[in-house]
PDB file of C-alpha atoms and ligand atoms in Angstrom:
ATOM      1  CA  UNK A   1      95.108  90.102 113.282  1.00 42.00           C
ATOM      2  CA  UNK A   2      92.309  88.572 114.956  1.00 41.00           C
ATOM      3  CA  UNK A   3      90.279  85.289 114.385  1.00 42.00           C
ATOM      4  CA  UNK A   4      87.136  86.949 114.442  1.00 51.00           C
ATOM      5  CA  UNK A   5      86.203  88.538 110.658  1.00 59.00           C
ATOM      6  CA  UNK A   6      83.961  89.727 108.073  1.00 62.00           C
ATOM      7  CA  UNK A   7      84.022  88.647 104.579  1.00 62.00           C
ATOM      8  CA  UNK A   8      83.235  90.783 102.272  1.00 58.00           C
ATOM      9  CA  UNK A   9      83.705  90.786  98.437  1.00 57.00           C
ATOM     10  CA  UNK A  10      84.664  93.956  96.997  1.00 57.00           C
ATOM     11  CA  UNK A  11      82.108  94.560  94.071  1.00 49.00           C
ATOM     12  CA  UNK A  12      81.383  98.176  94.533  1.00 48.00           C
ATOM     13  CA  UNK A  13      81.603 100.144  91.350  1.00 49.00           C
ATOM     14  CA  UNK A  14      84.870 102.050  90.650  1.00 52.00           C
ATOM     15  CA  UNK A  15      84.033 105.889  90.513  1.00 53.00           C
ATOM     16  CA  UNK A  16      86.131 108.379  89.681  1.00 62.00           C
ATOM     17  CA  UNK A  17      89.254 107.688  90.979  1.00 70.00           C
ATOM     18  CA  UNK A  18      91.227 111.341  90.188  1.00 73.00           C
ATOM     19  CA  UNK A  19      91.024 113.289  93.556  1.00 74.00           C
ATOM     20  CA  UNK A  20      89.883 117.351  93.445  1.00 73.00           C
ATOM     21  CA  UNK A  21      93.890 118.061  92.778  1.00 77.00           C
ATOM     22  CA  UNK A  22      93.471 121.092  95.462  1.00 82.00           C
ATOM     23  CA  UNK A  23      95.022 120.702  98.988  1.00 86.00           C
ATOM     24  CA  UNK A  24      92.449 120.808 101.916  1.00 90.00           C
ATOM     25  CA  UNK A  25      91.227 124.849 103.357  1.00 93.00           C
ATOM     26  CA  UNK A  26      93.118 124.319 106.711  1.00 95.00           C
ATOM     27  CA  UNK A  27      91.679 127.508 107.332  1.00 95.00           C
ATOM     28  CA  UNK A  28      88.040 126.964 107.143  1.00 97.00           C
ATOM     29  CA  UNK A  29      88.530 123.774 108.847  1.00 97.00           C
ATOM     30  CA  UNK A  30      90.030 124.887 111.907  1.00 97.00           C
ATOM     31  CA  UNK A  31      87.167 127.292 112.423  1.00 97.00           C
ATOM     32  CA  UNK A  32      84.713 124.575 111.961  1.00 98.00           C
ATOM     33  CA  UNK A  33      86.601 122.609 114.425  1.00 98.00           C
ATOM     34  CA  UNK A  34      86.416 125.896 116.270  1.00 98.00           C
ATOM     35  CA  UNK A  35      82.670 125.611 116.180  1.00 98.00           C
ATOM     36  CA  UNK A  36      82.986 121.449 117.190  1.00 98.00           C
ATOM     37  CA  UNK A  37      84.561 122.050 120.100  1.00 98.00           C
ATOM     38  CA  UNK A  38      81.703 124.426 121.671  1.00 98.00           C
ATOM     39  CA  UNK A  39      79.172 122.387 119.856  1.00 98.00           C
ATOM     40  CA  UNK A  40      80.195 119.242 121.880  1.00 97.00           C
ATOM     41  CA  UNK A  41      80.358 121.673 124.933  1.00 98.00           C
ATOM     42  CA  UNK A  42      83.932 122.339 125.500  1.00 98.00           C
ATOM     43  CA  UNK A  43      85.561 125.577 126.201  1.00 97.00           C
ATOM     44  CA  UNK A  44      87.414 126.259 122.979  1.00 96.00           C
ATOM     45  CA  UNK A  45      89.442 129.111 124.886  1.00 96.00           C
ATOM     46  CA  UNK A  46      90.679 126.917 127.746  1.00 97.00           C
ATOM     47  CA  UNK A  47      94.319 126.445 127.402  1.00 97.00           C
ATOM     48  CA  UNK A  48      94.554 122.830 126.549  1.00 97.00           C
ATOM     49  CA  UNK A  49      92.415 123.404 123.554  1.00 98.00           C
ATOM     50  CA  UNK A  50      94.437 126.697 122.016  1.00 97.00           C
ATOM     51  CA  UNK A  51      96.031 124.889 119.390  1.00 97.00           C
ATOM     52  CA  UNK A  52      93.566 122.085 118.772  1.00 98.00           C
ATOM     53  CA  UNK A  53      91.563 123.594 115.480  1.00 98.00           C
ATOM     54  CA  UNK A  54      94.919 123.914 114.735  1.00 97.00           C
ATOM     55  CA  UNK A  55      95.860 120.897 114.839  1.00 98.00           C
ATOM     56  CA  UNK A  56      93.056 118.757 114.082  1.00 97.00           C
ATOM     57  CA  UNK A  57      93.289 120.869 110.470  1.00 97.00           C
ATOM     58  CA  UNK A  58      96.161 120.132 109.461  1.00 97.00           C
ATOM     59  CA  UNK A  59      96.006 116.895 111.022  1.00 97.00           C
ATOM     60  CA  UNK A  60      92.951 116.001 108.602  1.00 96.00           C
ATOM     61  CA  UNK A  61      94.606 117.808 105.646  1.00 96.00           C
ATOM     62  CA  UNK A  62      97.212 115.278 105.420  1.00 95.00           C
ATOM     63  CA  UNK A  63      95.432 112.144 106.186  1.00 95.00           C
ATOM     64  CA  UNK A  64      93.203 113.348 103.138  1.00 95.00           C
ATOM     65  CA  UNK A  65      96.225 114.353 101.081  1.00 95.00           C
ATOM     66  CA  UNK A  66      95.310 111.298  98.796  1.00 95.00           C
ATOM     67  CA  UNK A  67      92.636 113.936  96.613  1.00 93.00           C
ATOM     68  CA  UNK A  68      96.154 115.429  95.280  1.00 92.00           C
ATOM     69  CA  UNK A  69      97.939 112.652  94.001  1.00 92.00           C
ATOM     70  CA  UNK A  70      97.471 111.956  90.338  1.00 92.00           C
ATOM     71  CA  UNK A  71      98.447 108.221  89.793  1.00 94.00           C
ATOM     72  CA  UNK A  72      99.890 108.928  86.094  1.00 93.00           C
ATOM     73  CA  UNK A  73     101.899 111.042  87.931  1.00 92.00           C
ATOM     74  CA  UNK A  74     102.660 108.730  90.468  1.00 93.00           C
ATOM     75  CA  UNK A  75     103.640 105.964  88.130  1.00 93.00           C
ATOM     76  CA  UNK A  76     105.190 107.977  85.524  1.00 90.00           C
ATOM     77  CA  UNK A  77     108.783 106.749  84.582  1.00 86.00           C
ATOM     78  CA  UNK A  78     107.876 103.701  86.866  1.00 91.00           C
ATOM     79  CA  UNK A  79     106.817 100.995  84.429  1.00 91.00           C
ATOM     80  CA  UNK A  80     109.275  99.113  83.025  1.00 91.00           C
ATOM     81  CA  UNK A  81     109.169  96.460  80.008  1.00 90.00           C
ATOM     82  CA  UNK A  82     109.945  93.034  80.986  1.00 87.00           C
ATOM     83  CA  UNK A  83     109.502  89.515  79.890  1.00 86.00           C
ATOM     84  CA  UNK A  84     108.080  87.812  83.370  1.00 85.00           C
ATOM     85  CA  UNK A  85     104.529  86.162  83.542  1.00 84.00           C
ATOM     86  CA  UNK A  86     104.841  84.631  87.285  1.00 92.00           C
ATOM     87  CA  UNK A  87     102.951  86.684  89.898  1.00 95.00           C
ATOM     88  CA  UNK A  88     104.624  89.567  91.850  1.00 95.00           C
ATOM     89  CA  UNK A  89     103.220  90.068  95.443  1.00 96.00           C
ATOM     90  CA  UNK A  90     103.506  92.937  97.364  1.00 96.00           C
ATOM     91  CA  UNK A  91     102.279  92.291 100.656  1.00 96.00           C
ATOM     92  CA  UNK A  92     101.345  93.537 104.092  1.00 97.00           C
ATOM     93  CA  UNK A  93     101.374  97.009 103.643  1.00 98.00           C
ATOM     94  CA  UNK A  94     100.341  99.256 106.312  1.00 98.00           C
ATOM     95  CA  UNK A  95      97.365 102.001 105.067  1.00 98.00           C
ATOM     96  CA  UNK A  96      95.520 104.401 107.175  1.00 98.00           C
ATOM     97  CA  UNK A  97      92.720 105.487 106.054  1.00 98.00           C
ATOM     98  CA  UNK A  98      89.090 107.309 107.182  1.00 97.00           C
ATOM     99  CA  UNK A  99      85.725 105.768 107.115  1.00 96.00           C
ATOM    100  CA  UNK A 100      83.538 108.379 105.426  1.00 97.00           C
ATOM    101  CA  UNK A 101      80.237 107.468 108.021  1.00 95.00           C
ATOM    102  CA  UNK A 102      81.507 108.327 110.623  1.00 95.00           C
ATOM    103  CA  UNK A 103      85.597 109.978 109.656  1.00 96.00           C
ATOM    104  CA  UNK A 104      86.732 107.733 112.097  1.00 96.00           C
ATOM    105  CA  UNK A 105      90.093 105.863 110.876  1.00 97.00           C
ATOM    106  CA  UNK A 106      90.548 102.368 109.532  1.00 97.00           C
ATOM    107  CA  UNK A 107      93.580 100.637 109.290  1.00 98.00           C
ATOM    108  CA  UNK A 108      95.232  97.311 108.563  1.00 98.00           C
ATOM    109  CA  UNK A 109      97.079  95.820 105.636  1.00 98.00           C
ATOM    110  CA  UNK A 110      97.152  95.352 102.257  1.00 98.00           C
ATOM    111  CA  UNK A 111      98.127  92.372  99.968  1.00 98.00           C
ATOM    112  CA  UNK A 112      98.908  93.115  96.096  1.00 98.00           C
ATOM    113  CA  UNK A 113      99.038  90.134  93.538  1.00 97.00           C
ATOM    114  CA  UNK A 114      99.308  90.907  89.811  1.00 96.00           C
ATOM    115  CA  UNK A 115     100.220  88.389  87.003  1.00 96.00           C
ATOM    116  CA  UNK A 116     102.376  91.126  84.411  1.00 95.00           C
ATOM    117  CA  UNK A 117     101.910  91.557  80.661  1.00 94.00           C
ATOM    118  CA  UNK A 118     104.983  92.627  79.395  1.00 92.00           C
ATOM    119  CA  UNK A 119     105.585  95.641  81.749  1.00 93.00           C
ATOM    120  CA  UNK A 120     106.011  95.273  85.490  1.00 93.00           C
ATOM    121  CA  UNK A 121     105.744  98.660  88.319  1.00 93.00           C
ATOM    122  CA  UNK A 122     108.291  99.696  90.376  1.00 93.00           C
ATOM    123  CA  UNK A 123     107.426  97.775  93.831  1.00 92.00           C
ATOM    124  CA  UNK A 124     107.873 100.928  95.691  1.00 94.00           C
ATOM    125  CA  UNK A 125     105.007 102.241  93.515  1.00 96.00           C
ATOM    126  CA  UNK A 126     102.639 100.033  94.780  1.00 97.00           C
ATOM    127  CA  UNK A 127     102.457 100.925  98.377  1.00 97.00           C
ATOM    128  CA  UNK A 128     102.254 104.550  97.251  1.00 97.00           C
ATOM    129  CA  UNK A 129      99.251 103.769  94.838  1.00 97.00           C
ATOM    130  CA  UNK A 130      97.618 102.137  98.097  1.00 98.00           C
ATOM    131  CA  UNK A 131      98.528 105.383 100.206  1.00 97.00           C
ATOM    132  CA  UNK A 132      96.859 107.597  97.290  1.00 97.00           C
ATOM    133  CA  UNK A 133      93.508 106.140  97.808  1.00 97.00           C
ATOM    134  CA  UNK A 134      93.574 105.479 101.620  1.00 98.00           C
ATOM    135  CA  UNK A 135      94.150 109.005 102.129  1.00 97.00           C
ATOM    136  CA  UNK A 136      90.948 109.603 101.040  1.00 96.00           C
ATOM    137  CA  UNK A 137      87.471 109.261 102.905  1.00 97.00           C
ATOM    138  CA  UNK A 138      86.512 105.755 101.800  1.00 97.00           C
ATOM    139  CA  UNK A 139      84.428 102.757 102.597  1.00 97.00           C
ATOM    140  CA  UNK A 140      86.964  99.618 102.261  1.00 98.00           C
ATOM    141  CA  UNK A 141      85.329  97.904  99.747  1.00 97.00           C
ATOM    142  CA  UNK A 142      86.029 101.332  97.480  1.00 97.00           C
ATOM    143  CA  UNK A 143      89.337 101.295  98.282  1.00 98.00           C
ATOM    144  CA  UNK A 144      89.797  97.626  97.263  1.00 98.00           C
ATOM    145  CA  UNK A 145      88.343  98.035  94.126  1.00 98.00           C
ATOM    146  CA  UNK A 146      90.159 101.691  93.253  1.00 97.00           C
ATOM    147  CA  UNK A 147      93.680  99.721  94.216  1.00 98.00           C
ATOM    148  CA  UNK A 148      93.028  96.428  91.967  1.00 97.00           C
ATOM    149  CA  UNK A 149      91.265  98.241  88.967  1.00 97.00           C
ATOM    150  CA  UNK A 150      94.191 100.789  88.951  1.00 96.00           C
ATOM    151  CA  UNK A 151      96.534  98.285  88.513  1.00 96.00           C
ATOM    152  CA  UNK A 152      95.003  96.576  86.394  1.00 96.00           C
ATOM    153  CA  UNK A 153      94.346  99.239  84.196  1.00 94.00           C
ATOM    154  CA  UNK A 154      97.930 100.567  84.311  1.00 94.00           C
ATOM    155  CA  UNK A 155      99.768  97.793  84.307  1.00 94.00           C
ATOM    156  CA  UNK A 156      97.652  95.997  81.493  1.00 94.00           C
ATOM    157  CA  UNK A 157      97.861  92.881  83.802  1.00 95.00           C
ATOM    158  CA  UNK A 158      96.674  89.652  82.767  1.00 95.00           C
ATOM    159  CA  UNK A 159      95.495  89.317  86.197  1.00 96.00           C
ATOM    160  CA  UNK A 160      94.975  91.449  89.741  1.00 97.00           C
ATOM    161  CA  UNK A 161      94.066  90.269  93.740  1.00 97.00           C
ATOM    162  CA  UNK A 162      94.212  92.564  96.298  1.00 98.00           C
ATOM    163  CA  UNK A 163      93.287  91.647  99.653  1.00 98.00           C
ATOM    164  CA  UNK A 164      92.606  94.187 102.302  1.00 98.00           C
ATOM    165  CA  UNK A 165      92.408  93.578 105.994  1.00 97.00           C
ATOM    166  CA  UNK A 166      91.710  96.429 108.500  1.00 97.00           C
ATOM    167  CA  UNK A 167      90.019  97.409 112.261  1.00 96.00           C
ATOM    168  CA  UNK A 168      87.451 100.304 112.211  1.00 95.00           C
ATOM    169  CA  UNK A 169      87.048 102.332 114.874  1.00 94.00           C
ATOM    170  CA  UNK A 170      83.732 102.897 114.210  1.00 91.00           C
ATOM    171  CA  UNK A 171      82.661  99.162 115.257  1.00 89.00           C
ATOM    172  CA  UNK A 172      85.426  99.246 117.809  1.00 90.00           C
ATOM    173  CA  UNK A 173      84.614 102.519 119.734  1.00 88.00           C
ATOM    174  CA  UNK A 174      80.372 102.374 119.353  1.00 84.00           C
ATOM    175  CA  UNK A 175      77.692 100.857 118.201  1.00 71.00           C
ATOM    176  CA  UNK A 176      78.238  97.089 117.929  1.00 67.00           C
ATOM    177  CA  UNK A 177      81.884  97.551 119.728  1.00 68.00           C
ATOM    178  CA  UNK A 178      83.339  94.466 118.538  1.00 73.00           C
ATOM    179  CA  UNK A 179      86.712  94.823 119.480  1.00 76.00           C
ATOM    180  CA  UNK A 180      88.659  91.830 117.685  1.00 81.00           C
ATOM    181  CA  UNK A 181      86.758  92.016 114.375  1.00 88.00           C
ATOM    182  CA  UNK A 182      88.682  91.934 111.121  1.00 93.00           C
ATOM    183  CA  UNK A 183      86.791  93.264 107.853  1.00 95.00           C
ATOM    184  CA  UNK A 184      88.154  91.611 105.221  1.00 96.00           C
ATOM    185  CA  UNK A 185      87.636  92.467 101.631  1.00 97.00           C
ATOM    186  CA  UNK A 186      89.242  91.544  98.131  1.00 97.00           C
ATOM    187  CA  UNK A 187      88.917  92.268  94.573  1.00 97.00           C
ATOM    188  CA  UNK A 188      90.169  89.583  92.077  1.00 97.00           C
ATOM    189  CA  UNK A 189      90.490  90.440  88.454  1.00 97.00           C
ATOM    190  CA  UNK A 190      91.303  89.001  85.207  1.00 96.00           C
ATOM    191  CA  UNK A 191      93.339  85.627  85.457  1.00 96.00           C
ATOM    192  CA  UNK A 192      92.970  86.025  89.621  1.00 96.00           C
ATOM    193  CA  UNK A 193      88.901  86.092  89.178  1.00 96.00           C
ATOM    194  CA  UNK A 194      88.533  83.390  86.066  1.00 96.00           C
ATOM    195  CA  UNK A 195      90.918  81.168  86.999  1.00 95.00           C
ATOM    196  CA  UNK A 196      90.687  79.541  90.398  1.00 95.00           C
ATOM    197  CA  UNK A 197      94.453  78.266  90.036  1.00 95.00           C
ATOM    198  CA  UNK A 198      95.556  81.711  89.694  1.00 94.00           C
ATOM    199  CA  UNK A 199      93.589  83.092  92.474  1.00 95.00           C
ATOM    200  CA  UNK A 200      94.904  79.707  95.007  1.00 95.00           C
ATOM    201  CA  UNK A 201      97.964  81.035  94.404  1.00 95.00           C
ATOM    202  CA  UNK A 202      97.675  84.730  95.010  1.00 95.00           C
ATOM    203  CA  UNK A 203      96.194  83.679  98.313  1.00 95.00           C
ATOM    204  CA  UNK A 204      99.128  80.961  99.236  1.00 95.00           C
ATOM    205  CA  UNK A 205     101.321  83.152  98.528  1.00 94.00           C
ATOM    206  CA  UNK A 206      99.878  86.284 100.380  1.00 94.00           C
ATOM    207  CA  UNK A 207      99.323  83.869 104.043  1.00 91.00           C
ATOM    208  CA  UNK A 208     102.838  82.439 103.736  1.00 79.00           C
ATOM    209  CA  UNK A 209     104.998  83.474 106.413  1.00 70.00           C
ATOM    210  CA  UNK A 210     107.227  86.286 106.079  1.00 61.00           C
ATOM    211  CA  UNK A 211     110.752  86.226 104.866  1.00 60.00           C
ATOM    212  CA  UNK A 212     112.902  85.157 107.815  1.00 55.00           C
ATOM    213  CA  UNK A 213     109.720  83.283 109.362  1.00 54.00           C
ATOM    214  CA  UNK A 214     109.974  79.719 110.340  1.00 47.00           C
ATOM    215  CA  UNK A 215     107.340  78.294 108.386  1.00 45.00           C
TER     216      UNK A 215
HETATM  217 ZN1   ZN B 301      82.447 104.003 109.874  1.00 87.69          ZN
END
């Protein structure tokens, strides 16, 4: 990603983190989007546009599909008991997500760190815990917080990073337009917030190259 970023720390008070549980009303949205469309002066009966409430429902029903997923669900049958205590990183993974100022998307990556207690999760878990919450309308410091209190929480870690580093298209499209910026934000917890070894390390280990990368 680009040079250019913002630095934020993530210190935003968890809410509730259980979503509604019901799937979106596709069909009260596409009317509204119905009503959009000759609110921003378009034609909603001109060919091109037929299908577009349509679409643009169930478009936004499943990039909100996050308010469904129950993480004890999610992780049920997925933590196992195991005697490790170095870190386990899970990183780079790809979210999507929607600012909810101006439900415009925001997207980048996502680096996991967690030091276990006795029980470790599934690693395929952990990109689907990130995809629960970024499937939500969120601000990104929210959905740092949700991802690292979740696991820590679950997991009974001893210690939790998460870094998260994404484009908005609400600075990138209006308003200040910065084009290149990066927001970065991160959430550090237990052993990764009190103990600056722990939290060097999460962060080595999250800018080393990837496997198969010369350095
Ligand atoms: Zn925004």
């Amino acid at each position: 990603m680009a040079k250019q970023g913002i630095r934020r720390r993530a210190q935003q008070q968890v809410e509730d983190v259980s979503g509604s549980g019901r799937p979106a009303d596709v069909e009260v949205l596409q009317s509204l989007v119905t009503e959009m469309l000759l609110a921003l002066g378009e034609k909603p009966g001109r060919h091109g546009l037929l299908k577009t409430p349509e679409r643009v429902a169930k478009a936004l029903a499943f990039m909100t599909q996050g308010y469904q997923r129950d993480i004890d669900h999610l992780l049920n049958g997925a933590l196992f008991p195991i005697e490790y205590d170095e870190m386990v990183i899970v990183k780079d993974i790809d979210f999507f997500s929607m600012c909810e100022h101006h439900l415009l998307p925001f997207f980048g990556k996502v680096h996991v760190g967690y030091l276990p207690n006795k029980k470790v999760v599934g690693l395929s878990k952990i990109p689907r815990i990130v995809d629960t919450f970024a499937r939500r309308l969120q601000v990104q410091e929210r959905l740092t917080v949700q991802i690292a209190e979740t696991l820590k929480s679950k997991l009974n870690a001893h210690g939790v990073g998460v870094v998260v580093e994404a484009r908005h298209l609400c600075m990138m499209m209006r308003g200040v337009e910065k084009q290149n910026t990066v927001a970065v934000s991160s959430s550090m917890l237990g052993a990764c917030r009190s103990q600056p070894q722990t939290r060097l390390e999460f962060l080595k280990l999250i800018r080393r190259g990837s496997v198969g990368d010369s350095d």
